[in-house]
PDB file of C-alpha atoms and ligand atoms in Angstrom:
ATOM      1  CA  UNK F   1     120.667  77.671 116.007  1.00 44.00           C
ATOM      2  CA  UNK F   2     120.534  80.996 115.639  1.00 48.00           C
ATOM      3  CA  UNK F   3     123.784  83.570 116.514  1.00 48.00           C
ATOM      4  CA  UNK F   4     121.382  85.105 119.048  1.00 49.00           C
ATOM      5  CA  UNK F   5     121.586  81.838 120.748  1.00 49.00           C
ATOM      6  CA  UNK F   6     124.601  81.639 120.987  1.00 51.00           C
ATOM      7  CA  UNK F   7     124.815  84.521 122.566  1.00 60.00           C
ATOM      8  CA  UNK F   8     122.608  83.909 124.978  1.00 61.00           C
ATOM      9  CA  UNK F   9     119.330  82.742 124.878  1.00 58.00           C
ATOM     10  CA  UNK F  10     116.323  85.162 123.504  1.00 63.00           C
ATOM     11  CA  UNK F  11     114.309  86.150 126.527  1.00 56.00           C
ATOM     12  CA  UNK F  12     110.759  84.698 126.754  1.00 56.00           C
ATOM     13  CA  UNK F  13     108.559  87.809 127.176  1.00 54.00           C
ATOM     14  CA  UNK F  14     107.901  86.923 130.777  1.00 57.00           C
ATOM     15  CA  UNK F  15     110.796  87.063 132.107  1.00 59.00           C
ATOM     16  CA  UNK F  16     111.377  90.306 130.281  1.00 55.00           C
ATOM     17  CA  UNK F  17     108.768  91.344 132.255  1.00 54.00           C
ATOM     18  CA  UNK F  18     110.470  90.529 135.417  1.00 67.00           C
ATOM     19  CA  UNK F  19     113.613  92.860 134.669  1.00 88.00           C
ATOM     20  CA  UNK F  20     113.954  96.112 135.293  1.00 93.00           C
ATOM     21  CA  UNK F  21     112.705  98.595 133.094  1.00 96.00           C
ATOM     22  CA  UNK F  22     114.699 101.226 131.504  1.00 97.00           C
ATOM     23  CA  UNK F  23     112.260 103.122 128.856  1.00 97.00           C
ATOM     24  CA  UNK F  24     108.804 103.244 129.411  1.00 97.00           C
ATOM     25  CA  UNK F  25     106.742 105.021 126.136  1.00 98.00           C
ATOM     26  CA  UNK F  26     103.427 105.180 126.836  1.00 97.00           C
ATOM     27  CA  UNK F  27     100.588 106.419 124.144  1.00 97.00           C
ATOM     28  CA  UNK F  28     102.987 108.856 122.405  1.00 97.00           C
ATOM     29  CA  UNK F  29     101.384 110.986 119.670  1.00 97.00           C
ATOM     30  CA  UNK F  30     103.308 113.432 117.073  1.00 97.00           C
ATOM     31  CA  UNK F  31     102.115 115.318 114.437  1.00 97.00           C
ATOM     32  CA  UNK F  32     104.287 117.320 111.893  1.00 96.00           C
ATOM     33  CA  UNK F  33     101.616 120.132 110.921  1.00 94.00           C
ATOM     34  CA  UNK F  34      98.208 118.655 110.223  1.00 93.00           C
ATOM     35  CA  UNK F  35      99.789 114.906 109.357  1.00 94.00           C
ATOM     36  CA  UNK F  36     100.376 112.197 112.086  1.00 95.00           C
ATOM     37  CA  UNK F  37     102.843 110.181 112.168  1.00 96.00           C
ATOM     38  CA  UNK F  38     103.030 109.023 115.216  1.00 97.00           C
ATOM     39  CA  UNK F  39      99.329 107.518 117.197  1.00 97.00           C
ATOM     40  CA  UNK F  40      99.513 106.327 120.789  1.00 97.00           C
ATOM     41  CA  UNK F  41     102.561 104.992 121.046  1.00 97.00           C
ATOM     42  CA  UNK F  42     103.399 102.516 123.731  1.00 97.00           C
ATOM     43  CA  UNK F  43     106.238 100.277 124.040  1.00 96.00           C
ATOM     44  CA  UNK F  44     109.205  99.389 126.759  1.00 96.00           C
ATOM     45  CA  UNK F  45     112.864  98.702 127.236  1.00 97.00           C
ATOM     46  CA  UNK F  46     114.097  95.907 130.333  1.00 97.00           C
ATOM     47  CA  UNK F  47     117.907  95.761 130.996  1.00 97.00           C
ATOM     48  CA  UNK F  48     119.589  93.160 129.174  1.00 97.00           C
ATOM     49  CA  UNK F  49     116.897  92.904 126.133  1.00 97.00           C
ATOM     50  CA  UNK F  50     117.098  93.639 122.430  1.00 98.00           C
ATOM     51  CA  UNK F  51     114.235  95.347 121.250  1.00 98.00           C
ATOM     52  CA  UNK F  52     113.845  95.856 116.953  1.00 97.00           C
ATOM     53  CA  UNK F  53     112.022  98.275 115.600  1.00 97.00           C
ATOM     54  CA  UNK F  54     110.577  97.236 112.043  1.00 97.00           C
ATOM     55  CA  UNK F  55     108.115  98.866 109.432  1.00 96.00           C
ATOM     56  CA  UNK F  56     107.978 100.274 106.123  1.00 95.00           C
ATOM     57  CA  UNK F  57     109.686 103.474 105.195  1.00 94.00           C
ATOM     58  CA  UNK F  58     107.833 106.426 107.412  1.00 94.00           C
ATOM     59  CA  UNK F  59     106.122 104.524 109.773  1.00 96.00           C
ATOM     60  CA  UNK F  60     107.152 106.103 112.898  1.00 96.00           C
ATOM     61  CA  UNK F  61     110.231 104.045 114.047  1.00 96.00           C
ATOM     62  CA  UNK F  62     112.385 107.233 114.035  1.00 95.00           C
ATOM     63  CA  UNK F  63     110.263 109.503 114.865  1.00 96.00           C
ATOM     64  CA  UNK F  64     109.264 106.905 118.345  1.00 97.00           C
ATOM     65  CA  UNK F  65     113.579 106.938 119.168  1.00 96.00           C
ATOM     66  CA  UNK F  66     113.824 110.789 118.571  1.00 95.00           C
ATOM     67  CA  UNK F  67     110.950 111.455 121.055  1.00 96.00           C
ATOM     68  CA  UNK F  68     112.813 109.232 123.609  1.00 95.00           C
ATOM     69  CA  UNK F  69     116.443 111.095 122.992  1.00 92.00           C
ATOM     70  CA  UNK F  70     114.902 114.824 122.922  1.00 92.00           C
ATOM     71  CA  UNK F  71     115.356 115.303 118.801  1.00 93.00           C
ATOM     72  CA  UNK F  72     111.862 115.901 118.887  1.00 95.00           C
ATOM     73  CA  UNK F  73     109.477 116.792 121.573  1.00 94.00           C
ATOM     74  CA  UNK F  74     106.221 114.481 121.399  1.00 96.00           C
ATOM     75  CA  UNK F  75     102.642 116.025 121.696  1.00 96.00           C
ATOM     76  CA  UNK F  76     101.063 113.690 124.091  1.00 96.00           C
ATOM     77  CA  UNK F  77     101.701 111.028 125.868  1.00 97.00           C
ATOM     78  CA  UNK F  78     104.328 110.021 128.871  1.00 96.00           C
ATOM     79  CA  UNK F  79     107.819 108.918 128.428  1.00 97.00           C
ATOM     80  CA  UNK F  80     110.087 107.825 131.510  1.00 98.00           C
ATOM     81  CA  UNK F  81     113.288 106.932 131.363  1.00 97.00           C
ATOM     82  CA  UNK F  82     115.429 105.179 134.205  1.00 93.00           C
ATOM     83  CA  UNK F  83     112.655 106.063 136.541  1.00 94.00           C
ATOM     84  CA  UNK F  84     112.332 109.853 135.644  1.00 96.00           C
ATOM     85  CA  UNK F  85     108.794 110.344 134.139  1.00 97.00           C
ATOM     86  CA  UNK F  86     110.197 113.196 131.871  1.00 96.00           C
ATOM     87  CA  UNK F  87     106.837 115.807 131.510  1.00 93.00           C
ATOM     88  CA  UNK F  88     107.436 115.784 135.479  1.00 94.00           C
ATOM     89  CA  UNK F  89     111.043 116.131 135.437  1.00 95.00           C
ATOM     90  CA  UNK F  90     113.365 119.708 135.949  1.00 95.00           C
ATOM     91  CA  UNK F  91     114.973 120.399 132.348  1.00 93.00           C
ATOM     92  CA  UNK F  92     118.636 119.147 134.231  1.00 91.00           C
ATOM     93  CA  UNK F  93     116.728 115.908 135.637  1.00 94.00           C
ATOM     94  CA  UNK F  94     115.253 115.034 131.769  1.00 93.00           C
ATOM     95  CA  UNK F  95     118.440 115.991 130.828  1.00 90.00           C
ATOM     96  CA  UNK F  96     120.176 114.017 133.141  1.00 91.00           C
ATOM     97  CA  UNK F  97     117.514 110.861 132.174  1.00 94.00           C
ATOM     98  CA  UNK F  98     117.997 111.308 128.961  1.00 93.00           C
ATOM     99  CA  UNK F  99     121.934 110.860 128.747  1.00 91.00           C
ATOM    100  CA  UNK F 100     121.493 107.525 130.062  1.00 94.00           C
ATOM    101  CA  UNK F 101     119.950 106.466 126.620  1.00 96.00           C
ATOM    102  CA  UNK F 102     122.908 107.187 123.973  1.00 95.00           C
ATOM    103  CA  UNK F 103     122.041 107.572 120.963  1.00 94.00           C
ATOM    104  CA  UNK F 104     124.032 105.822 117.610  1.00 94.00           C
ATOM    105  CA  UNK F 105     123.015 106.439 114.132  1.00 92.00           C
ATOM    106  CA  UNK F 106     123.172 105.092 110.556  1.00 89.00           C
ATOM    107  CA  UNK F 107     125.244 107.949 109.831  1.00 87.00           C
ATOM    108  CA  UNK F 108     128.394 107.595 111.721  1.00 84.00           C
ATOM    109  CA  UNK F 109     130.097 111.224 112.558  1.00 84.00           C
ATOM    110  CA  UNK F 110     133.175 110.296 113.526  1.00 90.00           C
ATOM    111  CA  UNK F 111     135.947 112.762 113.268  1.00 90.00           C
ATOM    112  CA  UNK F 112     137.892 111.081 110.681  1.00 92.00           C
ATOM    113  CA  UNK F 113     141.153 113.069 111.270  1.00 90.00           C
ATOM    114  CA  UNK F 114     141.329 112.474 114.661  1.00 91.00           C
ATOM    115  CA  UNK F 115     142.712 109.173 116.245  1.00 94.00           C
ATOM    116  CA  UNK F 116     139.661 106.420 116.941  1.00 96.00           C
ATOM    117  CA  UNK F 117     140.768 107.206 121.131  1.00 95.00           C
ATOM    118  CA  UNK F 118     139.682 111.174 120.839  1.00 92.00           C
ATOM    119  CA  UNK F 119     136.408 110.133 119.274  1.00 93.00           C
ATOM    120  CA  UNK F 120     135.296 107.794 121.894  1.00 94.00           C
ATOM    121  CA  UNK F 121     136.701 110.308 124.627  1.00 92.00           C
ATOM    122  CA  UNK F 122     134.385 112.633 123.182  1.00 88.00           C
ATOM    123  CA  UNK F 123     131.690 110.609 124.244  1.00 88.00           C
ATOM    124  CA  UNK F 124     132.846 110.627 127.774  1.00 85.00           C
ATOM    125  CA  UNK F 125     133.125 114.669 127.283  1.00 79.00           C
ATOM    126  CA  UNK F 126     129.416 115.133 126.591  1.00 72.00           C
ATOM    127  CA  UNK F 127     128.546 113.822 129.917  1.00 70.00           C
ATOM    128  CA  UNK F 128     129.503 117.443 130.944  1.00 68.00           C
ATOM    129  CA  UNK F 129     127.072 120.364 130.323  1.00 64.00           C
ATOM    130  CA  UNK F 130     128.299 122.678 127.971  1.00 63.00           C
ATOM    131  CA  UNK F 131     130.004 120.568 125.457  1.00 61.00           C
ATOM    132  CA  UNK F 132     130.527 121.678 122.114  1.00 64.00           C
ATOM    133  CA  UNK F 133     133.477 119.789 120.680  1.00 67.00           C
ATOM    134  CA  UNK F 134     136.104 117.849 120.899  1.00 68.00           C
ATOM    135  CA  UNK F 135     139.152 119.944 122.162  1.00 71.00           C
ATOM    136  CA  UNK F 136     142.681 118.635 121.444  1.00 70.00           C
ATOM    137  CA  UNK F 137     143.596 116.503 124.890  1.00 79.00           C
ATOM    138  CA  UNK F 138     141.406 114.975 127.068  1.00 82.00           C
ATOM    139  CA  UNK F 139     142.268 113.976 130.693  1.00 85.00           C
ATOM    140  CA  UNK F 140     144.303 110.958 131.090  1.00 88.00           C
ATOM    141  CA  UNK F 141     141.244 108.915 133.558  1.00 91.00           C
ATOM    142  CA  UNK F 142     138.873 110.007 130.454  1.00 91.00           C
ATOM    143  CA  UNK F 143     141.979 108.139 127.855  1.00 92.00           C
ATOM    144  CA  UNK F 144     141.895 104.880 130.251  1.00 95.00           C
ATOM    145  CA  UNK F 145     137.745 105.073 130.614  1.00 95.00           C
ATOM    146  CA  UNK F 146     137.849 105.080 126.601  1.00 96.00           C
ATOM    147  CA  UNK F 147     140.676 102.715 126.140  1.00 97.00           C
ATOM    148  CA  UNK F 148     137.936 100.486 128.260  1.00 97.00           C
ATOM    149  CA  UNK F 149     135.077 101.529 125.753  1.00 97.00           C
ATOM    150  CA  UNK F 150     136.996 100.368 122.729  1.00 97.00           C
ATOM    151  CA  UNK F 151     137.926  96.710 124.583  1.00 97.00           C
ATOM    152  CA  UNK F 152     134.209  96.641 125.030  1.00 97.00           C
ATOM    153  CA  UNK F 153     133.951  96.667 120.963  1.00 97.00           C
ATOM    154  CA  UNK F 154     136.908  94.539 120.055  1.00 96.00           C
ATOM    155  CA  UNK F 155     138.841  97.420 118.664  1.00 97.00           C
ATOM    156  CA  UNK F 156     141.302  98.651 121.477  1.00 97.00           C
ATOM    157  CA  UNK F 157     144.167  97.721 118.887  1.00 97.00           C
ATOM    158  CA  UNK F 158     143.291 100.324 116.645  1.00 98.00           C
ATOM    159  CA  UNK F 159     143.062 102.870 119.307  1.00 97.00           C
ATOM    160  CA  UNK F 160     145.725 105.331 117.993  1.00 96.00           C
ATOM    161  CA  UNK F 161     144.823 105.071 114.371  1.00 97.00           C
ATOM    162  CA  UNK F 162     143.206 107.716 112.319  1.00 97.00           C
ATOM    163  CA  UNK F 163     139.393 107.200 112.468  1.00 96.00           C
ATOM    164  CA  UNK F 164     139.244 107.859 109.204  1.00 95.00           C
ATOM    165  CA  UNK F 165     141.176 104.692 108.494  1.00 96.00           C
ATOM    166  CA  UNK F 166     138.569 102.010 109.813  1.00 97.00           C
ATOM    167  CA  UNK F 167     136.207 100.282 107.528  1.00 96.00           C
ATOM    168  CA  UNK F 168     132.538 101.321 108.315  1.00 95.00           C
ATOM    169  CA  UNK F 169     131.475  98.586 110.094  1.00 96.00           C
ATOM    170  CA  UNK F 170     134.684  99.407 112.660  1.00 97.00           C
ATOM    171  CA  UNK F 171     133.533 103.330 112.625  1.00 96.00           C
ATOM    172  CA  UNK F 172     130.289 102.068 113.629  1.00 96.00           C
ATOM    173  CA  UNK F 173     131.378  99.451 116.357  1.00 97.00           C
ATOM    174  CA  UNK F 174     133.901 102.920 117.283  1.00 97.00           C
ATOM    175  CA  UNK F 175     130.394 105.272 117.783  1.00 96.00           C
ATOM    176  CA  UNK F 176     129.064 102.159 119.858  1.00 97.00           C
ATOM    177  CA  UNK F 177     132.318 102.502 121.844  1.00 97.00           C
ATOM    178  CA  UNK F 178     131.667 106.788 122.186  1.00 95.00           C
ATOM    179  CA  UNK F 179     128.036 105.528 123.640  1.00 95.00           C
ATOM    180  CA  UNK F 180     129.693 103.751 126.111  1.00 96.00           C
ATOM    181  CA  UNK F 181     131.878 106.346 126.866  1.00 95.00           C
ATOM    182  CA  UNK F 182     128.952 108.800 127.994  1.00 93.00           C
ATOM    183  CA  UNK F 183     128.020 105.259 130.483  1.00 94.00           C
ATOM    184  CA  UNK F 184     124.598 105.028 129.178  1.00 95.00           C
ATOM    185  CA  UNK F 185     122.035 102.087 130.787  1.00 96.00           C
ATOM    186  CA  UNK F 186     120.664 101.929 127.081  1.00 97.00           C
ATOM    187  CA  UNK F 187     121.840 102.461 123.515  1.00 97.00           C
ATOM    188  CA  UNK F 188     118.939 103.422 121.106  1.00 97.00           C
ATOM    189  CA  UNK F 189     120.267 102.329 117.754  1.00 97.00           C
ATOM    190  CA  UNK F 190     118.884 104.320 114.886  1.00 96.00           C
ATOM    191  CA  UNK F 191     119.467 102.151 111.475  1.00 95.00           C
ATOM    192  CA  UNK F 192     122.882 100.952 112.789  1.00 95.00           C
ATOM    193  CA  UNK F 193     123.753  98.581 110.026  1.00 95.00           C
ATOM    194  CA  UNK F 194     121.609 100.514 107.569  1.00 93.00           C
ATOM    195  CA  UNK F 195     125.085 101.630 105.665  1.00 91.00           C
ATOM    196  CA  UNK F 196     127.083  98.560 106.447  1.00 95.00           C
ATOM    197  CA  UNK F 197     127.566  94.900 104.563  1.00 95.00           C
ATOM    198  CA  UNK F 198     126.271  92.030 105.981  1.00 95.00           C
ATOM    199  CA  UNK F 199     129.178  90.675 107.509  1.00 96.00           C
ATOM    200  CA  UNK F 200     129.551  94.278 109.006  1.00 96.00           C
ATOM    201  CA  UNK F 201     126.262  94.923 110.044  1.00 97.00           C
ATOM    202  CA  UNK F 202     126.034  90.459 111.624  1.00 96.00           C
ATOM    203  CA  UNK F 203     129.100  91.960 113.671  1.00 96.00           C
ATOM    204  CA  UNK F 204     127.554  95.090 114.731  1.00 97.00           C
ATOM    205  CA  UNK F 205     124.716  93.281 115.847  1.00 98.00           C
ATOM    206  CA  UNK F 206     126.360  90.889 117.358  1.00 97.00           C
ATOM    207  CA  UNK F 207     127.821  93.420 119.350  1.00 97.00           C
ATOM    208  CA  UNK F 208     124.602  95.479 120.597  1.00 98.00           C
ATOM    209  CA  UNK F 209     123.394  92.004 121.528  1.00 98.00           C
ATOM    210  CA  UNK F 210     126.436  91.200 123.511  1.00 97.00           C
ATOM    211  CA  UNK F 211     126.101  94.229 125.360  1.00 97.00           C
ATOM    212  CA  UNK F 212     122.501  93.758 126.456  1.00 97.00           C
ATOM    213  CA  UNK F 213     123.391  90.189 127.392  1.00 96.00           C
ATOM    214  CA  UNK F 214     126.906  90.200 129.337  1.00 94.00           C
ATOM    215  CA  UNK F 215     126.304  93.874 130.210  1.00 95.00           C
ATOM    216  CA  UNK F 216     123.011  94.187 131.558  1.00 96.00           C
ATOM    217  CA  UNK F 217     122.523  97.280 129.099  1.00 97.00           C
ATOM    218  CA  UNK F 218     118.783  97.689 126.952  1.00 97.00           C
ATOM    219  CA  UNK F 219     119.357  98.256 123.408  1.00 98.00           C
ATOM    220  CA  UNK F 220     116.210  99.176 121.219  1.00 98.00           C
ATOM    221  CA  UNK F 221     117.227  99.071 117.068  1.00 97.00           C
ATOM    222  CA  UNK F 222     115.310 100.356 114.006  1.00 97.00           C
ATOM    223  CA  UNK F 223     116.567  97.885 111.824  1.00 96.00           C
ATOM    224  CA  UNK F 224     115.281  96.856 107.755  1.00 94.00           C
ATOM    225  CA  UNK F 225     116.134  93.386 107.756  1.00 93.00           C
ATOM    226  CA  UNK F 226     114.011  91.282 109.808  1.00 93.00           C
ATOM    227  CA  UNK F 227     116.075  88.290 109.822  1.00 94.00           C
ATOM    228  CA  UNK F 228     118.357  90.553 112.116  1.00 95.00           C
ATOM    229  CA  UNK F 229     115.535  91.217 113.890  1.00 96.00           C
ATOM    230  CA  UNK F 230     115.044  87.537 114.230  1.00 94.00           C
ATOM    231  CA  UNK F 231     118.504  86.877 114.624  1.00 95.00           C
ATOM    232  CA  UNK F 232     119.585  89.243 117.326  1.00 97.00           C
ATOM    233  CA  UNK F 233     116.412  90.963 119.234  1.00 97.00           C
ATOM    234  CA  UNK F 234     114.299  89.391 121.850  1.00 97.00           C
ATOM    235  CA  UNK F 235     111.419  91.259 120.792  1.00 97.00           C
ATOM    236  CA  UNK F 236     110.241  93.030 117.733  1.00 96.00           C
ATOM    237  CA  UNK F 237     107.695  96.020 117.442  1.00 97.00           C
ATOM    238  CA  UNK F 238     106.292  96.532 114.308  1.00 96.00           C
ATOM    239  CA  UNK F 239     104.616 100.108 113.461  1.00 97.00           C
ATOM    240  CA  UNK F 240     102.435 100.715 110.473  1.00 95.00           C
ATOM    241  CA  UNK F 241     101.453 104.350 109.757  1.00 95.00           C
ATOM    242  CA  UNK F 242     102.769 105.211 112.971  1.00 96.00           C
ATOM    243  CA  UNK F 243     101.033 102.641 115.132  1.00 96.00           C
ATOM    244  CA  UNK F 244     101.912  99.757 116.855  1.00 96.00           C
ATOM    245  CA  UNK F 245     100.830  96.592 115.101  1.00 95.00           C
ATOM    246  CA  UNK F 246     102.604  94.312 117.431  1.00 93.00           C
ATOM    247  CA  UNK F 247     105.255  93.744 120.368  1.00 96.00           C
ATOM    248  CA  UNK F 248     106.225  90.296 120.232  1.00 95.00           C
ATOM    249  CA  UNK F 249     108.626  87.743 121.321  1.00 95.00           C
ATOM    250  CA  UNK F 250     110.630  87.186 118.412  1.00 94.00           C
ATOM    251  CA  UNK F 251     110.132  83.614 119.341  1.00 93.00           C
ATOM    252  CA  UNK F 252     106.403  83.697 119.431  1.00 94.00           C
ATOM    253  CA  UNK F 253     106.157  85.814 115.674  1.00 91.00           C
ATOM    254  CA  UNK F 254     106.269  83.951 112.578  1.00 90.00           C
ATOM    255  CA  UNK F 255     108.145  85.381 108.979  1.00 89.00           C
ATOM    256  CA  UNK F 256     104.190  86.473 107.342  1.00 89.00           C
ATOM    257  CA  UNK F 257     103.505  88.735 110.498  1.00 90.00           C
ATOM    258  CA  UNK F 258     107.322  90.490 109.806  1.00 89.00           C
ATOM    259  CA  UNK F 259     106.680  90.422 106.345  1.00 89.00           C
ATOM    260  CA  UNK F 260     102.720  91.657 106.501  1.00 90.00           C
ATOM    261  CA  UNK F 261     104.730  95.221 107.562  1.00 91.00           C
ATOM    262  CA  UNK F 262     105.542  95.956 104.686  1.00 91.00           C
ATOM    263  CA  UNK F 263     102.695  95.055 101.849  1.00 86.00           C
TER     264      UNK F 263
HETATM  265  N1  ATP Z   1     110.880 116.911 111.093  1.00 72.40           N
HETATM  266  C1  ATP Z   1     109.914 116.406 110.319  1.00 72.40           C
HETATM  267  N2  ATP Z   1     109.073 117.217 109.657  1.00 72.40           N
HETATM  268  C2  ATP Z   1     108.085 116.725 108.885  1.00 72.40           C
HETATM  269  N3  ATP Z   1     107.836 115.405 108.720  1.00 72.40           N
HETATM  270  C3  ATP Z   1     108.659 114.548 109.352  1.00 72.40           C
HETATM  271  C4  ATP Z   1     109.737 114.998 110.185  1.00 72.40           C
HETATM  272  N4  ATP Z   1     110.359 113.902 110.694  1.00 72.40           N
HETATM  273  C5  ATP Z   1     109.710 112.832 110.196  1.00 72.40           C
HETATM  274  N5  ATP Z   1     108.707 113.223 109.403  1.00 72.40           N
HETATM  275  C6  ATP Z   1     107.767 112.323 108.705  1.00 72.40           C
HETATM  276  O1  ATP Z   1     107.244 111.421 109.660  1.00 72.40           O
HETATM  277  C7  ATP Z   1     107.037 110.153 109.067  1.00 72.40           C
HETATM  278  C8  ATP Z   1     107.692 109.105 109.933  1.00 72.40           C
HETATM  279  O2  ATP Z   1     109.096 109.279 109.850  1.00 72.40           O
HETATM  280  P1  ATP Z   1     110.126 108.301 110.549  1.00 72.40           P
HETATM  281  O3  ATP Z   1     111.491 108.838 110.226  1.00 72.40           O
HETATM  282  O4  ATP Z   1     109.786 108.113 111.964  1.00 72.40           O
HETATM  283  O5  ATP Z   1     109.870 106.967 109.771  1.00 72.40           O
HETATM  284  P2  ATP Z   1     110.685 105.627 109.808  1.00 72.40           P
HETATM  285  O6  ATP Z   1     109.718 104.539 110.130  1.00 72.40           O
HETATM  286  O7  ATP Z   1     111.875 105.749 110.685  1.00 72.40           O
HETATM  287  O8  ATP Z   1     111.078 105.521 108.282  1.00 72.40           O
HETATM  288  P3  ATP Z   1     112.452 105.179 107.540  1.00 72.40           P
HETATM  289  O9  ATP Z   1     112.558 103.705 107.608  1.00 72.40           O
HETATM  290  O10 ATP Z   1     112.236 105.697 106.163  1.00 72.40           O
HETATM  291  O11 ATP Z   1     113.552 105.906 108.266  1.00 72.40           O
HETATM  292  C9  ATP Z   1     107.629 110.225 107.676  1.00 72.40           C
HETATM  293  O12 ATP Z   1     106.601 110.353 106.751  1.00 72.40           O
HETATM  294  C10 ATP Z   1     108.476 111.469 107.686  1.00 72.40           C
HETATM  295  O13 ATP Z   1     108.520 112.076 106.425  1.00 72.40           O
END
């Protein structure tokens, strides 16, 4: 049985279908100059499913996740999120739509000086417009919303230690904690075990799964180990030279389609 299962069963893709969805990417095109790498584009987030992101190196599974979290602007194509179709959308209403998809990377940016509380507060502080950094107190109800956060990742123990003292798998369940803190509906997981062991990156996983299950939240994850993908999503989208190849039920995709990505 798979940890997944444990977790909670992997969704067949109907009844995906039935919940609610949360990202809608539909025919997205972007072009760097005169090279493509990204060619009608469509694919979806429900609450409470896992969705992996796999392909080669450079085939558009960044690039798809920056377009969604306003890195990058794409050339064509529509993109809603929570119900706000964004090309319609005042630049406060995209704005707005957009901070309900938080964004974690491979590369963790945590302020390793300061304690593991004031970087998940900081989370909570970029809900407000304006934000620049982290100043040196936060409000008390923003210390008790983050204390929360960290429970949420198993690490409210090591609340008042230096960040800089964790071991990168806890820095990275710590940036899944300042996600929470900004009280996203989805977390769009860039590489999040990219720089992590396995042990770190099963618990990681493990994690974003739990939240999508007990939580209700969508998590999509470029990830470049498709047994994670198999372990943890509920579907799997596989790009090739920035196009969809497929968006599958893990449960209906066998190991030669995963590994046919990347010949
Ligand atoms: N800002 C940019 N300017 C020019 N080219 C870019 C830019 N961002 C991405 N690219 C190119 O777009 C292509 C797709 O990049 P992307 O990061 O989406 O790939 P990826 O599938 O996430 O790959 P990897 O697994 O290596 O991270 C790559 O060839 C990359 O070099």
């Amino acid at each position: 049985m798979s940890a997944a299962t444990l977790l909670g069963a992997q969704a067949p893709a109907d009844a995906a279908a039935a919940r609610e969805v949360l990202l809608d990417v539909r025919a997205i095109s972007k072009s760097f100059g005169d090279r493509v790498v990204l060619s009608d584009m469509s694919m979806r987030v429900h609450a409470g499913e896992v969705v992996a992101f796999l392909g080669a190196n450079g085939s558009g599974k960044s690039t798809t996740l920056r377009a969604v979290n306003g890195l990058i602007e794409a050339d064509s194509g529509d993109i809603t999120i929570a119900g706000v179709r964004l090309s319609e959308a005042s630049a406060q209403r995209r704005a707005e739509a957009r901070r309900t998809a938080a964004t974690v990377f491979q590369k963790i940016h945590l302020v390793q000086r300061r304690t593991v509380l004031q970087n998940v507060c900081a989370g909570g502080f970029a809900r407000l417009p304006g934000w620049r950094s982290i100043p040196p107190l936060f409000p008390r109800s923003l210390q008790e919303e983050a204390m929360v956060c960290l429970d949420r990742v198993g690490l409210a123990d090591r609340a008042h230690d230096r960040a800089g003292s964790l071991s990168g798998g806890q820095q990275q369940r710590v940036a899944i904690a300042r996600a929470l803190c900004q009280r996203p509906r989805m977390i769009l997981a860039d590489e999040p075990v990219s720089a992590l062991d396995p042990k770190a990156a099963d618990d990681v996983m493990r994690l974003l799964r739990r939240l999508a299950v007990e939580e209700n939240l969508g998590v999509a994850a470029v990830l470049h180990q498709p047994q994670l993908a198999r372990a943890y999503a509920d579907r799997v989208i596989g790009l090739r030279g920035g196009r969809l190849v497929f968006d599958s039920s893990v449960l209906d995709i066998d190991d030669v389609e995963l590994g046919s990505l990347y010949l």
